[in-house]
Each structure stands twice: as structure tokens, then as C-alpha cells.
Short mmCIF file of C-alpha atoms in Angstrom, two decimals:
data_model
loop_
_atom_site.label_atom_id
_atom_site.label_comp_id
_atom_site.label_asym_id
_atom_site.label_seq_id
_atom_site.Cartn_x
_atom_site.Cartn_y
_atom_site.Cartn_z
CA MET A 16 0.16 -0.09 -0.08
CA THR A 17 1.48 3.28 -1.15
CA GLN A 18 1.08 6.93 -1.02
CA ASP A 19 -0.46 9.06 -2.85
CA TRP A 20 -3.34 6.29 -4.99
CA LEU A 21 -5.85 8.84 -5.82
CA SER A 22 -6.19 10.81 -9.04
CA ASP A 23 -7.87 14.10 -9.43
CA PHE A 24 -10.43 12.57 -11.27
CA GLU A 25 -11.11 10.45 -8.50
CA VAL A 26 -10.76 12.98 -5.57
CA ASP A 27 -13.26 15.71 -7.82
CA LYS A 28 -15.55 12.25 -8.15
CA PHE A 29 -15.73 12.06 -4.45
CA LEU A 30 -16.20 15.67 -3.96
CA LYS A 31 -19.15 15.97 -5.95
CA LEU A 32 -20.63 12.91 -4.28
CA LEU A 33 -20.18 15.12 -1.24
CA ASP A 34 -21.66 18.30 -3.12
CA LEU A 35 -18.51 19.91 -2.32
CA SER A 36 -15.73 21.26 -5.19
CA ARG A 37 -12.21 21.97 -4.41
CA SER A 38 -11.42 25.33 -2.19
CA GLU A 39 -8.83 26.82 0.28
CA CYS A 40 -7.21 24.07 2.44
CA ASP A 41 -8.61 25.99 5.34
CA LEU A 42 -10.53 24.63 8.87
CA ASP A 43 -14.16 25.44 7.14
CA PHE A 44 -13.44 23.16 3.72
CA LEU A 45 -12.16 20.21 6.38
CA VAL A 46 -15.13 20.44 8.78
CA GLN A 47 -17.12 20.26 5.63
CA ILE A 48 -15.31 17.01 3.86
CA ILE A 49 -15.57 15.54 7.27
CA SER A 50 -19.13 16.51 8.26
CA LYS A 51 -20.65 15.47 4.55
CA THR A 52 -18.24 11.80 4.87
CA ILE A 53 -20.30 10.84 7.83
CA GLU A 54 -24.02 11.93 6.68
CA ARG A 55 -23.49 10.30 2.95
CA ILE A 56 -20.72 7.43 3.60
CA PRO A 57 -22.07 4.87 5.76
CA PHE A 58 -19.83 3.10 7.88
CA GLN A 59 -20.98 -0.59 7.44
CA ASN A 60 -19.56 -4.13 7.81
CA LEU A 61 -22.16 -5.52 5.88
CA THR A 62 -19.49 -5.58 2.56
CA MET A 63 -17.10 -7.50 4.97
CA LEU A 64 -19.83 -10.56 6.12
CA SER A 65 -21.59 -10.94 2.71
CA ASN A 66 -18.27 -11.28 0.41
CA THR A 67 -15.26 -13.64 0.65
CA ARG A 68 -13.44 -11.76 4.01
CA GLU A 69 -10.72 -11.23 2.15
CA VAL A 70 -8.54 -8.22 2.96
CA PRO A 71 -9.56 -5.11 0.61
CA THR A 72 -7.19 -3.64 -2.13
CA LEU A 73 -6.47 0.10 -2.85
CA ASP A 74 -9.01 -0.49 -5.94
CA ASP A 75 -11.61 -1.96 -3.59
CA ILE A 76 -11.35 0.57 -1.23
CA LYS A 77 -11.41 3.37 -4.18
CA GLU A 78 -14.51 1.77 -5.22
CA GLN A 79 -16.64 1.52 -2.07
CA MET A 80 -15.70 5.15 -1.14
CA LEU A 81 -16.69 6.37 -4.62
CA SER A 82 -19.81 4.67 -5.28
CA ALA A 83 -21.08 5.69 -1.53
CA VAL A 84 -20.90 1.88 -0.44
CA GLY A 85 -18.43 2.96 2.79
CA GLY A 86 -17.17 0.36 4.99
CA ILE A 87 -15.26 0.38 8.40
CA CYS A 88 -12.11 2.88 9.17
CA THR A 89 -9.73 0.36 7.25
CA VAL A 90 -11.60 1.54 4.34
CA ARG A 91 -12.65 5.04 4.95
CA ASN A 92 -9.95 6.90 6.48
CA PRO A 93 -7.51 5.85 3.92
CA PHE A 94 -9.38 7.18 1.50
CA ILE A 95 -10.14 10.79 3.28
CA HIS A 96 -6.60 10.86 3.99
CA GLN A 97 -6.20 10.71 0.26
CA VAL A 98 -8.58 13.12 -0.55
CA LEU A 99 -6.68 15.68 2.17
CA VAL A 100 -3.14 15.13 0.66
CA ASN A 101 -4.65 15.40 -3.18
CA LEU A 102 -6.39 18.60 -2.15
CA GLY A 103 -2.99 19.97 -0.35
CA TYR A 104 -3.69 19.28 3.02
CA ASP A 105 -0.58 18.29 5.30
CA ALA A 106 -2.88 15.07 6.36
CA LYS A 107 -1.13 11.74 8.66
CA LEU A 108 -2.06 8.73 9.20
CA VAL A 109 -1.71 7.75 13.29
CA ALA A 110 -2.61 4.25 14.63
CA ALA A 111 -4.77 3.80 17.82
CA THR A 112 -6.02 1.12 20.00
CA ILE A 113 -9.48 0.19 21.00
CA MET A 114 -10.09 -3.69 21.30
CA GLN A 115 -6.22 -4.42 20.07
CA PRO A 116 -3.10 -2.20 19.56
CA ASP A 117 -3.34 -0.09 16.37
CA CYS A 118 -6.09 -1.61 15.74
CA HIS A 119 -8.07 1.82 14.62
CA ILE A 120 -6.92 4.71 11.59
CA ALA A 121 -7.38 7.96 12.64
CA ILE A 122 -6.21 11.42 10.95
CA VAL A 123 -4.52 14.45 11.87
CA VAL A 124 -4.35 17.69 10.11
CA ARG A 125 -1.66 20.12 10.35
CA ILE A 126 -3.09 23.82 9.57
CA ASN A 127 -1.43 27.02 10.78
CA GLU A 128 1.08 24.83 12.76
CA GLU A 129 -1.45 23.31 14.78
CA ASP A 130 -1.83 19.68 14.81
CA TRP A 131 -6.49 18.86 14.18
CA TRP A 132 -7.54 15.30 14.89
CA CYS A 133 -10.44 14.15 12.96
CA ASP A 134 -12.14 10.48 12.05
CA PRO A 135 -14.89 10.22 9.94
CA GLY A 136 -13.76 6.70 9.50
CA ASN A 137 -15.07 5.73 13.36
CA GLY A 138 -18.66 4.44 13.76
CA PHE A 139 -19.36 7.15 16.00
CA PRO A 140 -20.54 10.80 14.75
CA TYR A 141 -17.48 12.70 15.25
CA PHE A 142 -18.75 15.60 13.32
CA SER A 143 -15.81 17.96 15.19
CA ILE A 144 -12.70 18.43 14.08
CA ILE A 145 -10.38 18.86 17.64
CA ARG A 146 -7.42 20.71 17.82
CA ILE A 147 -4.49 18.56 19.63
CA GLY A 148 -4.35 20.37 23.32
CA ASP A 149 -8.33 21.46 23.15
CA GLU A 150 -9.88 19.66 25.57
CA SER A 151 -13.45 20.91 25.94
CA VAL A 152 -16.47 18.79 25.07
CA GLN A 153 -17.90 18.31 21.84
CA SER A 154 -21.28 17.12 21.70
CA HIS A 155 -23.93 15.96 19.12
CA PRO A 156 -27.30 14.27 20.16
CA PHE A 157 -26.20 10.71 21.00
CA LEU A 158 -23.64 11.26 22.84
CA LYS A 159 -20.65 13.98 24.17
CA TYR A 160 -16.83 13.43 23.43
CA ARG A 161 -13.33 14.49 23.76
CA LEU A 162 -9.78 14.90 23.12
CA VAL A 163 -7.81 14.31 26.19
CA GLU A 164 -3.96 13.87 27.55
CA ALA A 165 -3.60 10.98 29.50
CA ASN A 166 -0.50 8.69 30.49
CA GLY A 167 1.46 10.25 27.44
CA ARG A 168 -1.35 9.74 24.89
CA TRP A 169 -4.72 11.19 23.43
CA GLU A 170 -7.66 9.80 24.53
CA ILE A 171 -10.95 9.86 22.85
CA GLN A 172 -13.37 9.63 25.51
CA HIS A 173 -17.05 9.61 25.28
CA LEU A 174 -20.12 10.41 27.87
CA ILE A 175 -23.39 8.69 26.75
CA GLY A 176 -26.47 9.17 28.64
CA ASP A 177 -26.16 9.03 32.61
CA ASN A 178 -23.05 6.97 32.58
CA ASP A 179 -19.16 7.96 32.85
CA TRP A 180 -16.76 9.25 30.65
CA TYR A 181 -15.27 6.46 29.36
CA THR A 182 -12.58 5.96 26.81
CA ASN A 183 -13.37 4.67 23.36
CA TYR A 184 -9.63 4.94 22.28
CA HIS A 185 -6.06 6.60 22.43
CA PHE A 186 -3.09 6.87 20.35
CA ASP A 187 -0.23 8.99 20.58
CA LEU A 188 1.22 11.74 17.53
CA LYS A 189 3.63 9.03 15.88
CA PHE A 190 2.81 9.25 12.00
CA VAL A 191 2.28 6.63 9.98
CA GLU A 192 2.20 5.36 6.26
CA LEU A 193 -0.55 2.82 5.08
CA ASN A 194 1.36 0.08 4.94
CA TYR A 195 1.90 0.16 8.77
CA PHE A 196 -1.24 -1.42 9.18
CA GLU A 197 -0.90 -4.66 6.74
CA HIS A 198 -1.85 -6.61 10.12
CA THR A 199 -4.73 -4.88 11.08
CA TYR A 200 -6.05 -5.52 7.88
CA VAL A 201 -5.60 -9.03 8.06
CA GLN A 202 -6.31 -9.09 11.29
CA HIS A 203 -9.87 -7.34 11.04
CA TYR A 204 -10.82 -8.91 7.88
CA THR A 205 -9.69 -12.53 8.60
CA VAL A 206 -9.78 -13.05 12.61
CA PRO A 207 -13.26 -13.66 14.31
CA GLY A 208 -12.78 -11.75 17.39
CA TYR A 209 -9.64 -9.59 16.75
CA GLY A 210 -12.34 -7.02 16.31
CA PRO A 211 -16.36 -6.89 16.24
CA PHE A 212 -16.52 -6.87 12.69
CA LEU A 213 -16.62 -10.57 11.81
CA THR A 214 -18.84 -11.49 14.60
CA GLY A 215 -22.17 -8.74 14.61
CA ILE A 216 -23.74 -6.76 12.02
CA ARG A 217 -23.06 -2.91 12.13
CA PHE A 218 -24.61 -0.07 10.00
CA ASN A 219 -24.48 3.25 11.02
CA LYS A 220 -25.35 6.66 8.93
CA TRP A 221 -25.58 9.77 11.00
CA THR A 222 -26.37 13.25 10.20
CA GLU A 223 -25.60 16.35 13.12
CA GLU A 224 -29.38 16.14 14.43
CA ASP A 225 -30.35 11.93 14.16
CA TRP A 226 -28.96 8.87 13.82
CA ILE A 227 -29.62 5.40 11.89
CA ILE A 228 -27.94 2.59 13.55
CA LEU A 229 -28.14 -1.50 13.03
CA ARG A 230 -26.44 -3.29 15.41
CA ASP A 231 -26.69 -7.05 15.16
CA LYS A 232 -30.55 -7.51 15.22
CA ARG A 233 -31.44 -4.50 16.98
CA VAL A 234 -32.48 -0.34 14.54
CA ASN A 235 -32.11 2.71 16.23
CA THR A 236 -32.86 6.07 15.51
CA HIS A 237 -33.17 9.15 17.92
CA THR A 238 -36.82 8.40 18.51
CA THR A 239 -37.58 4.63 17.77
CA THR A 240 -35.83 1.26 18.69
CA VAL A 241 -36.90 -1.80 16.21
CA GLU A 242 -35.77 -5.72 16.55
CA LEU A 243 -35.08 -7.48 13.32
CA GLN A 244 -36.82 -11.19 13.26
CA ASN A 245 -35.06 -12.95 10.77
CA GLU A 246 -33.09 -12.55 7.02
CA ASP A 247 -35.91 -11.08 5.14
CA GLU A 248 -36.53 -8.33 7.46
CA LEU A 249 -32.76 -7.56 7.27
CA ASN A 250 -32.84 -7.60 3.53
CA HIS A 251 -35.81 -5.30 3.52
CA TRP A 252 -33.79 -3.23 5.93
CA ILE A 253 -30.82 -2.90 3.76
CA GLU A 254 -32.69 -2.32 0.86
CA GLU A 255 -34.20 0.50 2.16
CA ASN A 256 -31.59 2.34 3.76
CA ILE A 257 -29.22 1.95 1.16
CA HIS A 258 -32.17 3.65 -1.26
CA PRO A 259 -30.85 4.47 -4.29
CA ILE A 260 -28.19 2.10 -4.24
CA GLN A 261 -29.15 -1.57 -5.66
CA ILE A 262 -28.37 -4.40 -3.19
CA ASN A 263 -26.42 -6.04 -5.29
CA ASP A 264 -24.00 -3.19 -6.37
CA PHE A 265 -23.95 -2.30 -2.31
CA LEU A 266 -22.98 -5.76 -1.31
CA GLY A 267 -21.78 -7.45 -5.01
CA VAL A 268 -23.65 -9.34 -7.21
CA ASN A 269 -21.96 -12.61 -5.59
CA SER A 270 -22.91 -11.85 -1.87
CA ARG A 271 -25.56 -13.36 -0.14
CA ILE A 272 -27.78 -11.98 2.70
CA SER A 273 -27.65 -15.15 4.70
CA LYS A 274 -23.94 -14.87 5.57
CA ILE A 275 -24.43 -11.69 6.80
CA TRP A 276 -27.63 -12.78 8.95
CA GLU A 277 -25.85 -16.20 10.51
CA VAL A 278 -23.40 -14.02 12.54
CA VAL A 279 -26.31 -13.02 14.65
CA ALA A 280 -29.19 -15.62 14.03
#
């Protein structure tokens, strides 16, 4: 996996998908890219479960993002990093720890000699980018979150409902290339239990006020909760929530809903 693997044409195509066009590499434009990616490109592992579970190639990553299919962090953040680099941002990848050491990919962007954390590849609604060192609380109706320094590392902490603050993941400011994550890719896509993505169902789409979350069999929005009962209901739910993309285009013509449902049946 190498640097600079998106063309100008591909970046412009993605910006058009977000209803954006090239602009000055400032904070405002960065926030627009991150926010619209979170809103329009789902965080999902359906494509991982329904196919052969092979490690995605760079072409696979490009296809999933340019068609608004999305994926988990291993698809989303490397792609967004390349978009930012192509546009002229000083963007770097960092390795973060959630369930396993260095199992998550996040992005740090330097603007005007300051480093800014952003993570459009996570399953949570991180609409705000945060300056490294700013520990103020960011808010979304689903959760509050903050970036704090602890034990020599930076922690993304969550506050959901009446619970206490907890650490979702942590990282240090050691910048890495994409090939640093080769082991991470293999583990996520081939080893059940390394992360949650081969043993459960995940599909999240967010706006700044609402959400659609499928976690295993349970679907949540801001106001409703529904439990899917069978494979047919899952198929119908996917078709409704990926529209206007057709399900065969989303999952692949050789995919089977049964392979997704079997992990929670």
C-alpha cells in the first residue's frame, strides 16, 4: 500500500458525491469534508460479512468510497486521508488502540502550525474536528466526546446518557504510512474476535441531529428502536437504507444476505 493513490479525477468525483468542489485548504473546508462524509457514506461491515472476507485492495477501497458504499475505518480513513493530501492538506495517519493495539486508523491534519484530530472513519458521529490540546467537550445528540491527554497519549473519551466518561480509543502523535497497518487489515478481515466486525452486524448513518444504527439485530434512531426478526427483514431494511443504491451493487453480485444474518442468528 503506497502513498498518493488517488487521482485528481477520483478526488473531484468524491467531492461531487458530497456536493463540494475544490476550495482553500482551511478549517472550514476540512469540517465540510468530514461532516458530509459522515452524513453520506455509511459506516458498515455488511460488505465484509457478505463476501469472501478478503483484505481490500486500494482499488476495492476506492470503489467502495466512490460509490457511497462505505465500510469500516480501514476503508474510510485511508481514502479520506488521500483526498485531503490531494487537495493540499498536510494530513497524516495515526494508529489508535481500541480492542487491540493499533487496530484503528485515524487522521491528524496540520493547519497553521497546529495539529487537528479528525476521524470520519469511526462508527461514531465525530462531526467536530479537534485541535490537539483542546480538551473542551464536543456534543452530538447521541453523545458527548472530548480529546484529552492521559499517560502520554491522547484519548478520545465518550459520555453517553447518564453514564460516566470512558475512553473509546487512544493514540500518540507518531505518524505512520498506510503499510504500517498491513497486520491490522489481515486481522480485521480474517480473524473473528480481533474486532467486532466478523462476529456482529454494524451499519451507522448520521446527521448532526439524528441517526440510523443497526447493531446486530437492533435498529435505533433518535426516537425509535426496532428488533429485526429474520433474514428477510434484514434484507428489506438494507434495501430501504441504502436507497438509491441497489442491494447487488452495494453488497456485490456474489454476496448473500444469509452470510450476514448467520453471525447473529
